[in-house]
Amino acid sequence: MLGRTKSPVPAAAANAFIPMKNFPAAAAVVDEAYPWEVRPGGMLVQKRDPDSTAAAAPASTIRLRVKYGAAYHEIYLSSQSTFGELKKLLSERIGLHPQDQKVMYKDKERDSSAYLDISGVKDGSKLVVVDDPARRAKRLLEMRHQAKIDKATKSISQITREVDKLAIQVSELEVIITKGGKVAEKDVLSLIELLMTQLIKLDGIDVADGDLKHQKRMQERRVQKYVEKLDVLKVKNAMLKTTNEQIPAQQQHQQQKKQPPPPVVTTKWETFDSLFTPTTPATAATNASTIPTPRLDWELF
């Protein structure tokens, strides 16, 4: 029986490159070979396959020789550690912040999230760490920016708590005045002054656009609203004071009206018109007839 003979495959065809895009499943496997995960410290690293890790041998401790300046440092750590974890160990030795370090392996900078074993680091490997001034400057700027944000957050929180306390006092005054009660004017003015002090503090807080600026504007509007309310209450309180002063005067006037009028005492005056008016002829004749005529005795010589 004659069997079929296989035609030889050309070597060029056997070694020909086949693009991965023609095999979607294979491409997906490559893309998902090393997914990312976040470590408890907040570092983003490549996620290992739990099945392959369980099947593989336990991670061994390796010794690395790291050069910094003219000195060499021996670092012992797990082969499955990341370069970021290596930087933390180096920071304890050389006193350089991990974010300011640039770790070089085989003349190539390694990312902090990359694993040592995946990058080819083995026991006895030599690495070089150098100081990165640009990263230090960036880190310091970020620290100052964060410190500024923390300070602004703390200030706004303190002002908010103080305004909450003053708001309670404003509500109490509003209830008293609304019910017709009268409060001391100095109490209203004192509250207005305290609120204006908080408004000045808010104006002195320098924040960029974002949530803090929104919180600052909310508190500014809140304080302005309370100040306007106190201005209205101050006017109402003054009107109540004037009304309360006028009511006793009106009541006294009404009581005086209700009292009976006092008796009127008149004096009878006698007129003596006859002493000042000229006598009439009839009166004169009557007087003449009644007055005796003087009698004169004449003597003859």
PDB file of C-alpha atoms in Angstrom:
ATOM      1  CA  MET A   1       0.000   0.000   0.000  1.00  0.00           C
ATOM      2  CA  LEU A   2       1.343   3.236  -0.993  1.00  0.00           C
ATOM      3  CA  GLY A   3       1.084   5.986   1.581  1.00  0.00           C
ATOM      4  CA  ARG A   4       0.849   9.620   0.953  1.00  0.00           C
ATOM      5  CA  THR A   5       4.066  11.489   1.223  1.00  0.00           C
ATOM      6  CA  LYS A   6       4.000  14.828   2.958  1.00  0.00           C
ATOM      7  CA  SER A   7       5.387  17.635   0.958  1.00  0.00           C
ATOM      8  CA  PRO A   8       8.216  19.345   2.775  1.00  0.00           C
ATOM      9  CA  VAL A   9       7.365  22.754   4.246  1.00  0.00           C
ATOM     10  CA  PRO A  10       9.760  25.447   3.218  1.00  0.00           C
ATOM     11  CA  ALA A  11      11.855  26.760   6.054  1.00  0.00           C
ATOM     12  CA  ALA A  12      10.945  30.331   5.170  1.00  0.00           C
ATOM     13  CA  ALA A  13       7.247  29.511   5.439  1.00  0.00           C
ATOM     14  CA  ALA A  14       7.738  27.737   8.756  1.00  0.00           C
ATOM     15  CA  ASN A  15       9.544  30.677  10.275  1.00  0.00           C
ATOM     16  CA  ALA A  16       7.258  33.265   8.720  1.00  0.00           C
ATOM     17  CA  PHE A  17       5.806  35.877  11.153  1.00  0.00           C
ATOM     18  CA  ILE A  18       2.090  35.585  11.654  1.00  0.00           C
ATOM     19  CA  PRO A  19       0.513  38.842  12.954  1.00  0.00           C
ATOM     20  CA  MET A  20      -1.291  38.522  16.277  1.00  0.00           C
ATOM     21  CA  LYS A  21      -4.243  40.511  14.964  1.00  0.00           C
ATOM     22  CA  ASN A  22      -5.165  37.457  12.886  1.00  0.00           C
ATOM     23  CA  PHE A  23      -5.636  35.537  16.129  1.00  0.00           C
ATOM     24  CA  PRO A  24      -7.929  37.540  18.413  1.00  0.00           C
ATOM     25  CA  ALA A  25      -7.917  34.908  21.144  1.00  0.00           C
ATOM     26  CA  ALA A  26      -4.140  34.931  21.354  1.00  0.00           C
ATOM     27  CA  ALA A  27      -4.065  38.720  21.392  1.00  0.00           C
ATOM     28  CA  ALA A  28      -6.527  38.751  24.280  1.00  0.00           C
ATOM     29  CA  VAL A  29      -4.330  36.343  26.196  1.00  0.00           C
ATOM     30  CA  VAL A  30      -1.307  38.581  25.713  1.00  0.00           C
ATOM     31  CA  ASP A  31      -3.209  41.709  26.761  1.00  0.00           C
ATOM     32  CA  GLU A  32      -4.551  40.052  29.883  1.00  0.00           C
ATOM     33  CA  ALA A  33      -1.388  38.204  30.782  1.00  0.00           C
ATOM     34  CA  TYR A  34      -0.413  40.761  33.407  1.00  0.00           C
ATOM     35  CA  PRO A  35      -3.416  42.826  34.527  1.00  0.00           C
ATOM     36  CA  TRP A  36      -2.942  45.610  37.066  1.00  0.00           C
ATOM     37  CA  GLU A  37      -3.795  45.675  40.764  1.00  0.00           C
ATOM     38  CA  VAL A  38      -3.488  48.186  43.609  1.00  0.00           C
ATOM     39  CA  ARG A  39      -1.359  47.157  46.562  1.00  0.00           C
ATOM     40  CA  PRO A  40      -2.438  48.105  50.130  1.00  0.00           C
ATOM     41  CA  GLY A  41       0.127  50.905  50.098  1.00  0.00           C
ATOM     42  CA  GLY A  42      -1.592  52.476  47.084  1.00  0.00           C
ATOM     43  CA  MET A  43       0.962  51.339  44.508  1.00  0.00           C
ATOM     44  CA  LEU A  44      -0.296  50.155  41.110  1.00  0.00           C
ATOM     45  CA  VAL A  45       1.445  46.925  40.106  1.00  0.00           C
ATOM     46  CA  GLN A  46       0.997  44.076  37.651  1.00  0.00           C
ATOM     47  CA  LYS A  47      -1.359  41.423  38.963  1.00  0.00           C
ATOM     48  CA  ARG A  48      -0.054  37.900  39.009  1.00  0.00           C
ATOM     49  CA  ASP A  49      -2.023  34.846  38.020  1.00  0.00           C
ATOM     50  CA  PRO A  50      -3.024  33.145  41.315  1.00  0.00           C
ATOM     51  CA  ASP A  51      -3.036  29.689  39.670  1.00  0.00           C
ATOM     52  CA  SER A  52       0.440  30.035  38.284  1.00  0.00           C
ATOM     53  CA  THR A  53       1.687  31.477  41.562  1.00  0.00           C
ATOM     54  CA  ALA A  54       0.274  28.573  43.538  1.00  0.00           C
ATOM     55  CA  ALA A  55       1.757  26.040  41.169  1.00  0.00           C
ATOM     56  CA  ALA A  56       5.129  27.727  41.057  1.00  0.00           C
ATOM     57  CA  ALA A  57       7.794  27.340  43.693  1.00  0.00           C
ATOM     58  CA  PRO A  58       7.637  29.688  46.679  1.00  0.00           C
ATOM     59  CA  ALA A  59       9.354  33.024  46.215  1.00  0.00           C
ATOM     60  CA  SER A  60      12.973  32.995  47.245  1.00  0.00           C
ATOM     61  CA  THR A  61      14.948  35.759  48.897  1.00  0.00           C
ATOM     62  CA  ILE A  62      17.558  37.288  46.655  1.00  0.00           C
ATOM     63  CA  ARG A  63      20.538  39.497  47.350  1.00  0.00           C
ATOM     64  CA  LEU A  64      20.995  42.642  45.286  1.00  0.00           C
ATOM     65  CA  ARG A  65      23.983  44.944  45.064  1.00  0.00           C
ATOM     66  CA  VAL A  66      22.797  48.508  44.638  1.00  0.00           C
ATOM     67  CA  LYS A  67      25.224  51.317  43.891  1.00  0.00           C
ATOM     68  CA  TYR A  68      24.481  54.830  45.118  1.00  0.00           C
ATOM     69  CA  GLY A  69      27.225  57.316  44.542  1.00  0.00           C
ATOM     70  CA  ALA A  70      30.508  55.597  45.353  1.00  0.00           C
ATOM     71  CA  ALA A  71      29.026  53.137  47.869  1.00  0.00           C
ATOM     72  CA  TYR A  72      27.442  49.730  47.372  1.00  0.00           C
ATOM     73  CA  HIS A  73      24.538  48.494  49.459  1.00  0.00           C
ATOM     74  CA  GLU A  74      23.385  44.902  49.769  1.00  0.00           C
ATOM     75  CA  ILE A  75      19.614  44.554  49.856  1.00  0.00           C
ATOM     76  CA  TYR A  76      17.797  41.305  50.649  1.00  0.00           C
ATOM     77  CA  LEU A  77      14.191  40.969  49.536  1.00  0.00           C
ATOM     78  CA  SER A  78      11.765  38.633  47.809  1.00  0.00           C
ATOM     79  CA  SER A  79      12.292  37.925  44.140  1.00  0.00           C
ATOM     80  CA  GLN A  80       8.630  38.739  43.536  1.00  0.00           C
ATOM     81  CA  SER A  81       8.920  42.234  45.033  1.00  0.00           C
ATOM     82  CA  THR A  82       8.486  45.368  42.981  1.00  0.00           C
ATOM     83  CA  PHE A  83      11.015  48.096  42.302  1.00  0.00           C
ATOM     84  CA  GLY A  84       8.877  50.385  44.445  1.00  0.00           C
ATOM     85  CA  GLU A  85       9.391  48.096  47.436  1.00  0.00           C
ATOM     86  CA  LEU A  86      13.106  48.079  46.663  1.00  0.00           C
ATOM     87  CA  LYS A  87      13.096  51.903  46.730  1.00  0.00           C
ATOM     88  CA  LYS A  88      11.525  51.882  50.192  1.00  0.00           C
ATOM     89  CA  LEU A  89      14.275  49.606  51.516  1.00  0.00           C
ATOM     90  CA  LEU A  90      16.910  51.788  49.884  1.00  0.00           C
ATOM     91  CA  SER A  91      15.366  54.903  51.430  1.00  0.00           C
ATOM     92  CA  GLU A  92      16.132  53.515  54.892  1.00  0.00           C
ATOM     93  CA  ARG A  93      19.760  52.968  53.894  1.00  0.00           C
ATOM     94  CA  ILE A  94      20.642  56.053  51.877  1.00  0.00           C
ATOM     95  CA  GLY A  95      18.093  58.544  53.252  1.00  0.00           C
ATOM     96  CA  LEU A  96      16.685  59.386  49.834  1.00  0.00           C
ATOM     97  CA  HIS A  97      12.943  59.612  49.418  1.00  0.00           C
ATOM     98  CA  PRO A  98      11.543  56.783  47.253  1.00  0.00           C
ATOM     99  CA  GLN A  99       9.921  59.246  44.865  1.00  0.00           C
ATOM    100  CA  ASP A 100      13.263  60.994  44.347  1.00  0.00           C
ATOM    101  CA  GLN A 101      15.028  57.764  43.307  1.00  0.00           C
ATOM    102  CA  LYS A 102      15.687  56.551  39.812  1.00  0.00           C
ATOM    103  CA  VAL A 103      16.565  52.833  39.775  1.00  0.00           C
ATOM    104  CA  MET A 104      18.552  51.654  36.767  1.00  0.00           C
ATOM    105  CA  TYR A 105      18.904  48.005  35.752  1.00  0.00           C
ATOM    106  CA  LYS A 106      20.855  47.110  32.657  1.00  0.00           C
ATOM    107  CA  ASP A 107      21.129  50.821  31.766  1.00  0.00           C
ATOM    108  CA  LYS A 108      17.350  51.217  31.770  1.00  0.00           C
ATOM    109  CA  GLU A 109      15.161  52.968  34.304  1.00  0.00           C
ATOM    110  CA  ARG A 110      12.657  50.632  35.906  1.00  0.00           C
ATOM    111  CA  ASP A 111       9.148  51.618  36.875  1.00  0.00           C
ATOM    112  CA  SER A 112       8.170  51.343  40.536  1.00  0.00           C
ATOM    113  CA  SER A 113       5.253  49.044  39.711  1.00  0.00           C
ATOM    114  CA  ALA A 114       7.339  46.505  37.788  1.00  0.00           C
ATOM    115  CA  TYR A 115       8.285  43.178  39.401  1.00  0.00           C
ATOM    116  CA  LEU A 116      11.898  42.221  39.898  1.00  0.00           C
ATOM    117  CA  ASP A 117      11.650  38.660  38.584  1.00  0.00           C
ATOM    118  CA  ILE A 118       9.599  39.645  35.550  1.00  0.00           C
ATOM    119  CA  SER A 119      12.177  42.326  34.733  1.00  0.00           C
ATOM    120  CA  GLY A 120      14.941  39.706  34.859  1.00  0.00           C
ATOM    121  CA  VAL A 121      16.458  40.625  38.232  1.00  0.00           C
ATOM    122  CA  LYS A 122      18.104  37.620  39.859  1.00  0.00           C
ATOM    123  CA  ASP A 123      20.139  36.831  42.912  1.00  0.00           C
ATOM    124  CA  GLY A 124      23.374  38.831  42.837  1.00  0.00           C
ATOM    125  CA  SER A 125      22.154  41.313  40.228  1.00  0.00           C
ATOM    126  CA  LYS A 126      23.657  44.797  40.262  1.00  0.00           C
ATOM    127  CA  LEU A 127      21.499  47.908  40.142  1.00  0.00           C
ATOM    128  CA  VAL A 128      22.228  51.613  40.238  1.00  0.00           C
ATOM    129  CA  VAL A 129      20.132  54.228  42.000  1.00  0.00           C
ATOM    130  CA  VAL A 130      20.560  57.930  41.281  1.00  0.00           C
ATOM    131  CA  ASP A 131      19.014  61.073  42.694  1.00  0.00           C
ATOM    132  CA  ASP A 132      16.461  62.790  40.457  1.00  0.00           C
ATOM    133  CA  PRO A 133      16.322  66.564  41.207  1.00  0.00           C
ATOM    134  CA  ALA A 134      13.345  67.070  38.900  1.00  0.00           C
ATOM    135  CA  ARG A 135      11.294  64.505  40.796  1.00  0.00           C
ATOM    136  CA  ARG A 136      12.324  66.048  44.111  1.00  0.00           C
ATOM    137  CA  ALA A 137      11.222  69.495  42.954  1.00  0.00           C
ATOM    138  CA  LYS A 138       7.930  68.084  41.713  1.00  0.00           C
ATOM    139  CA  ARG A 139       7.373  66.261  44.986  1.00  0.00           C
ATOM    140  CA  LEU A 140       8.081  69.399  47.021  1.00  0.00           C
ATOM    141  CA  LEU A 141       5.647  71.387  44.905  1.00  0.00           C
ATOM    142  CA  GLU A 142       3.013  68.724  45.413  1.00  0.00           C
ATOM    143  CA  MET A 143       3.684  68.741  49.149  1.00  0.00           C
ATOM    144  CA  ARG A 144       3.295  72.516  49.338  1.00  0.00           C
ATOM    145  CA  HIS A 145       0.137  72.358  47.283  1.00  0.00           C
ATOM    146  CA  GLN A 146      -1.274  69.626  49.497  1.00  0.00           C
ATOM    147  CA  ALA A 147      -0.298  71.523  52.638  1.00  0.00           C
ATOM    148  CA  LYS A 148      -2.094  74.587  51.279  1.00  0.00           C
ATOM    149  CA  ILE A 149      -5.196  72.510  50.572  1.00  0.00           C
ATOM    150  CA  ASP A 150      -5.086  70.947  54.049  1.00  0.00           C
ATOM    151  CA  LYS A 151      -4.752  74.366  55.675  1.00  0.00           C
ATOM    152  CA  ALA A 152      -7.653  75.793  53.663  1.00  0.00           C
ATOM    153  CA  THR A 153      -9.786  72.755  54.480  1.00  0.00           C
ATOM    154  CA  LYS A 154      -9.078  73.117  58.184  1.00  0.00           C
ATOM    155  CA  SER A 155      -9.819  76.865  58.134  1.00  0.00           C
ATOM    156  CA  ILE A 156     -13.120  76.425  56.296  1.00  0.00           C
ATOM    157  CA  SER A 157     -14.141  73.673  58.719  1.00  0.00           C
ATOM    158  CA  GLN A 158     -13.403  75.882  61.734  1.00  0.00           C
ATOM    159  CA  ILE A 159     -15.326  78.808  60.232  1.00  0.00           C
ATOM    160  CA  THR A 160     -18.254  76.524  59.414  1.00  0.00           C
ATOM    161  CA  ARG A 161     -18.458  75.341  63.021  1.00  0.00           C
ATOM    162  CA  GLU A 162     -18.307  78.926  64.298  1.00  0.00           C
ATOM    163  CA  VAL A 163     -21.025  80.058  61.890  1.00  0.00           C
ATOM    164  CA  ASP A 164     -23.192  77.143  63.058  1.00  0.00           C
ATOM    165  CA  LYS A 165     -22.975  78.446  66.628  1.00  0.00           C
ATOM    166  CA  LEU A 166     -23.782  82.012  65.561  1.00  0.00           C
ATOM    167  CA  ALA A 167     -26.702  80.777  63.460  1.00  0.00           C
ATOM    168  CA  ILE A 168     -28.319  79.346  66.596  1.00  0.00           C
ATOM    169  CA  GLN A 169     -28.095  82.746  68.295  1.00  0.00           C
ATOM    170  CA  VAL A 170     -29.582  84.448  65.239  1.00  0.00           C
ATOM    171  CA  SER A 171     -32.529  82.047  65.315  1.00  0.00           C
ATOM    172  CA  GLU A 172     -33.100  82.721  69.012  1.00  0.00           C
ATOM    173  CA  LEU A 173     -33.174  86.492  68.456  1.00  0.00           C
ATOM    174  CA  GLU A 174     -35.501  86.053  65.502  1.00  0.00           C
ATOM    175  CA  VAL A 175     -37.986  84.070  67.610  1.00  0.00           C
ATOM    176  CA  ILE A 176     -37.985  86.680  70.388  1.00  0.00           C
ATOM    177  CA  ILE A 177     -38.442  89.676  68.091  1.00  0.00           C
ATOM    178  CA  THR A 178     -41.035  87.920  65.915  1.00  0.00           C
ATOM    179  CA  LYS A 179     -43.155  87.223  69.000  1.00  0.00           C
ATOM    180  CA  GLY A 180     -43.075  90.905  69.942  1.00  0.00           C
ATOM    181  CA  GLY A 181     -40.298  90.709  72.501  1.00  0.00           C
ATOM    182  CA  LYS A 182     -37.543  93.273  72.728  1.00  0.00           C
ATOM    183  CA  VAL A 183     -33.808  92.538  72.910  1.00  0.00           C
ATOM    184  CA  ALA A 184     -30.871  94.770  73.629  1.00  0.00           C
ATOM    185  CA  GLU A 185     -29.568  96.444  70.501  1.00  0.00           C
ATOM    186  CA  LYS A 186     -25.984  95.676  71.513  1.00  0.00           C
ATOM    187  CA  ASP A 187     -26.761  91.935  71.256  1.00  0.00           C
ATOM    188  CA  VAL A 188     -27.806  92.328  67.618  1.00  0.00           C
ATOM    189  CA  LEU A 189     -24.800  94.499  66.795  1.00  0.00           C
ATOM    190  CA  SER A 190     -22.453  92.035  68.508  1.00  0.00           C
ATOM    191  CA  LEU A 191     -23.755  89.154  66.382  1.00  0.00           C
ATOM    192  CA  ILE A 192     -23.352  91.206  63.209  1.00  0.00           C
ATOM    193  CA  GLU A 193     -19.756  92.002  64.153  1.00  0.00           C
ATOM    194  CA  LEU A 194     -18.928  88.342  64.842  1.00  0.00           C
ATOM    195  CA  LEU A 195     -20.395  87.267  61.507  1.00  0.00           C
ATOM    196  CA  MET A 196     -18.454  89.955  59.655  1.00  0.00           C
ATOM    197  CA  THR A 197     -15.267  88.682  61.323  1.00  0.00           C
ATOM    198  CA  GLN A 198     -15.923  85.207  59.920  1.00  0.00           C
ATOM    199  CA  LEU A 199     -16.588  86.729  56.509  1.00  0.00           C
ATOM    200  CA  ILE A 200     -13.199  88.462  56.598  1.00  0.00           C
ATOM    201  CA  LYS A 201     -11.536  85.150  57.494  1.00  0.00           C
ATOM    202  CA  LEU A 202     -13.223  83.466  54.533  1.00  0.00           C
ATOM    203  CA  ASP A 203     -12.053  86.219  52.221  1.00  0.00           C
ATOM    204  CA  GLY A 204      -8.462  85.586  53.327  1.00  0.00           C
ATOM    205  CA  ILE A 205      -8.535  81.907  52.304  1.00  0.00           C
ATOM    206  CA  ASP A 206      -6.893  81.431  48.905  1.00  0.00           C
ATOM    207  CA  VAL A 207      -8.169  78.344  47.111  1.00  0.00           C
ATOM    208  CA  ALA A 208      -8.184  77.265  43.486  1.00  0.00           C
ATOM    209  CA  ASP A 209     -11.218  76.151  41.545  1.00  0.00           C
ATOM    210  CA  GLY A 210     -12.728  72.995  42.913  1.00  0.00           C
ATOM    211  CA  ASP A 211     -14.654  71.649  45.854  1.00  0.00           C
ATOM    212  CA  LEU A 212     -12.919  73.905  48.381  1.00  0.00           C
ATOM    213  CA  LYS A 213     -13.815  77.025  46.443  1.00  0.00           C
ATOM    214  CA  HIS A 214     -17.422  75.851  46.276  1.00  0.00           C
ATOM    215  CA  GLN A 215     -17.458  75.321  50.054  1.00  0.00           C
ATOM    216  CA  LYS A 216     -15.957  78.765  50.589  1.00  0.00           C
ATOM    217  CA  ARG A 217     -18.622  80.445  48.447  1.00  0.00           C
ATOM    218  CA  MET A 218     -21.383  78.572  50.254  1.00  0.00           C
ATOM    219  CA  GLN A 219     -20.166  79.804  53.640  1.00  0.00           C
ATOM    220  CA  GLU A 220     -19.779  83.371  52.340  1.00  0.00           C
ATOM    221  CA  ARG A 221     -23.363  83.397  51.095  1.00  0.00           C
ATOM    222  CA  ARG A 222     -24.531  81.860  54.342  1.00  0.00           C
ATOM    223  CA  VAL A 223     -22.841  84.537  56.460  1.00  0.00           C
ATOM    224  CA  GLN A 224     -24.193  87.316  54.230  1.00  0.00           C
ATOM    225  CA  LYS A 225     -27.710  85.900  54.614  1.00  0.00           C
ATOM    226  CA  TYR A 226     -27.456  85.964  58.412  1.00  0.00           C
ATOM    227  CA  VAL A 227     -26.100  89.526  58.399  1.00  0.00           C
ATOM    228  CA  GLU A 228     -28.998  90.692  56.229  1.00  0.00           C
ATOM    229  CA  LYS A 229     -31.469  88.940  58.539  1.00  0.00           C
ATOM    230  CA  LEU A 230     -29.938  90.658  61.568  1.00  0.00           C
ATOM    231  CA  ASP A 231     -30.242  94.042  59.839  1.00  0.00           C
ATOM    232  CA  VAL A 232     -33.967  93.435  59.396  1.00  0.00           C
ATOM    233  CA  LEU A 233     -34.322  92.262  62.996  1.00  0.00           C
ATOM    234  CA  LYS A 234     -32.502  95.356  64.214  1.00  0.00           C
ATOM    235  CA  VAL A 235     -35.048  97.602  62.470  1.00  0.00           C
ATOM    236  CA  LYS A 236     -37.976  95.598  63.866  1.00  0.00           C
ATOM    237  CA  ASN A 237     -36.489  95.723  67.340  1.00  0.00           C
ATOM    238  CA  ALA A 238     -36.135  99.514  67.123  1.00  0.00           C
ATOM    239  CA  MET A 239     -39.762  99.840  65.995  1.00  0.00           C
ATOM    240  CA  LEU A 240     -40.914  97.689  68.910  1.00  0.00           C
ATOM    241  CA  LYS A 241     -38.987  99.915  71.294  1.00  0.00           C
ATOM    242  CA  THR A 242     -40.650 103.064  69.947  1.00  0.00           C
ATOM    243  CA  THR A 243     -44.090 101.451  70.093  1.00  0.00           C
ATOM    244  CA  ASN A 244     -43.580 100.286  73.663  1.00  0.00           C
ATOM    245  CA  GLU A 245     -42.628 103.822  74.700  1.00  0.00           C
ATOM    246  CA  GLN A 246     -45.687 105.354  73.024  1.00  0.00           C
ATOM    247  CA  ILE A 247     -48.223 102.913  74.518  1.00  0.00           C
ATOM    248  CA  PRO A 248     -47.821 104.068  78.192  1.00  0.00           C
ATOM    249  CA  ALA A 249     -48.219 107.711  77.141  1.00  0.00           C
ATOM    250  CA  GLN A 250     -51.394 106.904  75.222  1.00  0.00           C
ATOM    251  CA  GLN A 251     -52.767 104.885  78.129  1.00  0.00           C
ATOM    252  CA  GLN A 252     -52.092 107.765  80.519  1.00  0.00           C
ATOM    253  CA  HIS A 253     -53.811 110.195  78.176  1.00  0.00           C
ATOM    254  CA  GLN A 254     -56.831 107.901  77.888  1.00  0.00           C
ATOM    255  CA  GLN A 255     -57.040 107.565  81.670  1.00  0.00           C
ATOM    256  CA  GLN A 256     -57.023 111.315  82.009  1.00  0.00           C
ATOM    257  CA  LYS A 257     -59.921 111.520  79.565  1.00  0.00           C
ATOM    258  CA  LYS A 258     -61.931 108.963  81.543  1.00  0.00           C
ATOM    259  CA  GLN A 259     -61.613 110.941  84.833  1.00  0.00           C
ATOM    260  CA  PRO A 260     -64.547 113.344  85.631  1.00  0.00           C
ATOM    261  CA  PRO A 261     -63.785 117.013  85.093  1.00  0.00           C
ATOM    262  CA  PRO A 262     -62.984 118.951  88.283  1.00  0.00           C
ATOM    263  CA  PRO A 263     -65.675 121.389  89.622  1.00  0.00           C
ATOM    264  CA  VAL A 264     -65.490 124.878  88.200  1.00  0.00           C
ATOM    265  CA  VAL A 265     -65.357 127.564  90.914  1.00  0.00           C
ATOM    266  CA  THR A 266     -66.506 130.970  89.776  1.00  0.00           C
ATOM    267  CA  THR A 267     -66.181 134.198  91.767  1.00  0.00           C
ATOM    268  CA  LYS A 268     -69.026 136.678  91.785  1.00  0.00           C
ATOM    269  CA  TRP A 269     -67.765 140.117  91.371  1.00  0.00           C
ATOM    270  CA  GLU A 270     -69.856 143.151  92.383  1.00  0.00           C
ATOM    271  CA  THR A 271     -69.933 145.948  89.890  1.00  0.00           C
ATOM    272  CA  PHE A 272     -69.614 149.496  90.895  1.00  0.00           C
ATOM    273  CA  ASP A 273     -70.562 151.090  87.664  1.00  0.00           C
ATOM    274  CA  SER A 274     -72.324 154.046  89.437  1.00  0.00           C
ATOM    275  CA  LEU A 275     -69.048 155.246  90.748  1.00  0.00           C
ATOM    276  CA  PHE A 276     -67.571 155.591  87.310  1.00  0.00           C
ATOM    277  CA  THR A 277     -70.545 156.477  85.078  1.00  0.00           C
ATOM    278  CA  PRO A 278     -71.790 160.127  84.894  1.00  0.00           C
ATOM    279  CA  THR A 279     -75.123 160.849  86.594  1.00  0.00           C
ATOM    280  CA  THR A 280     -78.189 161.405  84.473  1.00  0.00           C
ATOM    281  CA  PRO A 281     -80.271 164.661  84.742  1.00  0.00           C
ATOM    282  CA  ALA A 282     -83.081 162.834  86.511  1.00  0.00           C
ATOM    283  CA  THR A 283     -80.712 161.574  89.106  1.00  0.00           C
ATOM    284  CA  ALA A 284     -79.235 165.022  89.452  1.00  0.00           C
ATOM    285  CA  ALA A 285     -82.690 166.577  89.937  1.00  0.00           C
ATOM    286  CA  THR A 286     -83.571 164.017  92.525  1.00  0.00           C
ATOM    287  CA  ASN A 287     -80.372 164.689  94.375  1.00  0.00           C
ATOM    288  CA  ALA A 288     -80.962 168.411  94.145  1.00  0.00           C
ATOM    289  CA  SER A 289     -84.413 168.149  95.654  1.00  0.00           C
ATOM    290  CA  THR A 290     -83.218 166.010  98.464  1.00  0.00           C
ATOM    291  CA  ILE A 291     -80.198 168.064  99.395  1.00  0.00           C
ATOM    292  CA  PRO A 292     -81.204 170.888 101.749  1.00  0.00           C
ATOM    293  CA  THR A 293     -80.630 174.434 100.464  1.00  0.00           C
ATOM    294  CA  PRO A 294     -78.294 176.370 102.668  1.00  0.00           C
ATOM    295  CA  ARG A 295     -79.940 179.381 104.244  1.00  0.00           C
ATOM    296  CA  LEU A 296     -78.033 182.637 104.449  1.00  0.00           C
ATOM    297  CA  ASP A 297     -78.832 185.448 106.912  1.00  0.00           C
ATOM    298  CA  TRP A 298     -78.181 188.927 105.525  1.00  0.00           C
ATOM    299  CA  GLU A 299     -77.451 191.906 107.753  1.00  0.00           C
ATOM    300  CA  LEU A 300     -78.278 195.466 106.726  1.00  0.00           C
ATOM    301  CA  PHE A 301     -75.819 198.328 107.307  1.00  0.00           C
TER     302      PHE A 301
END
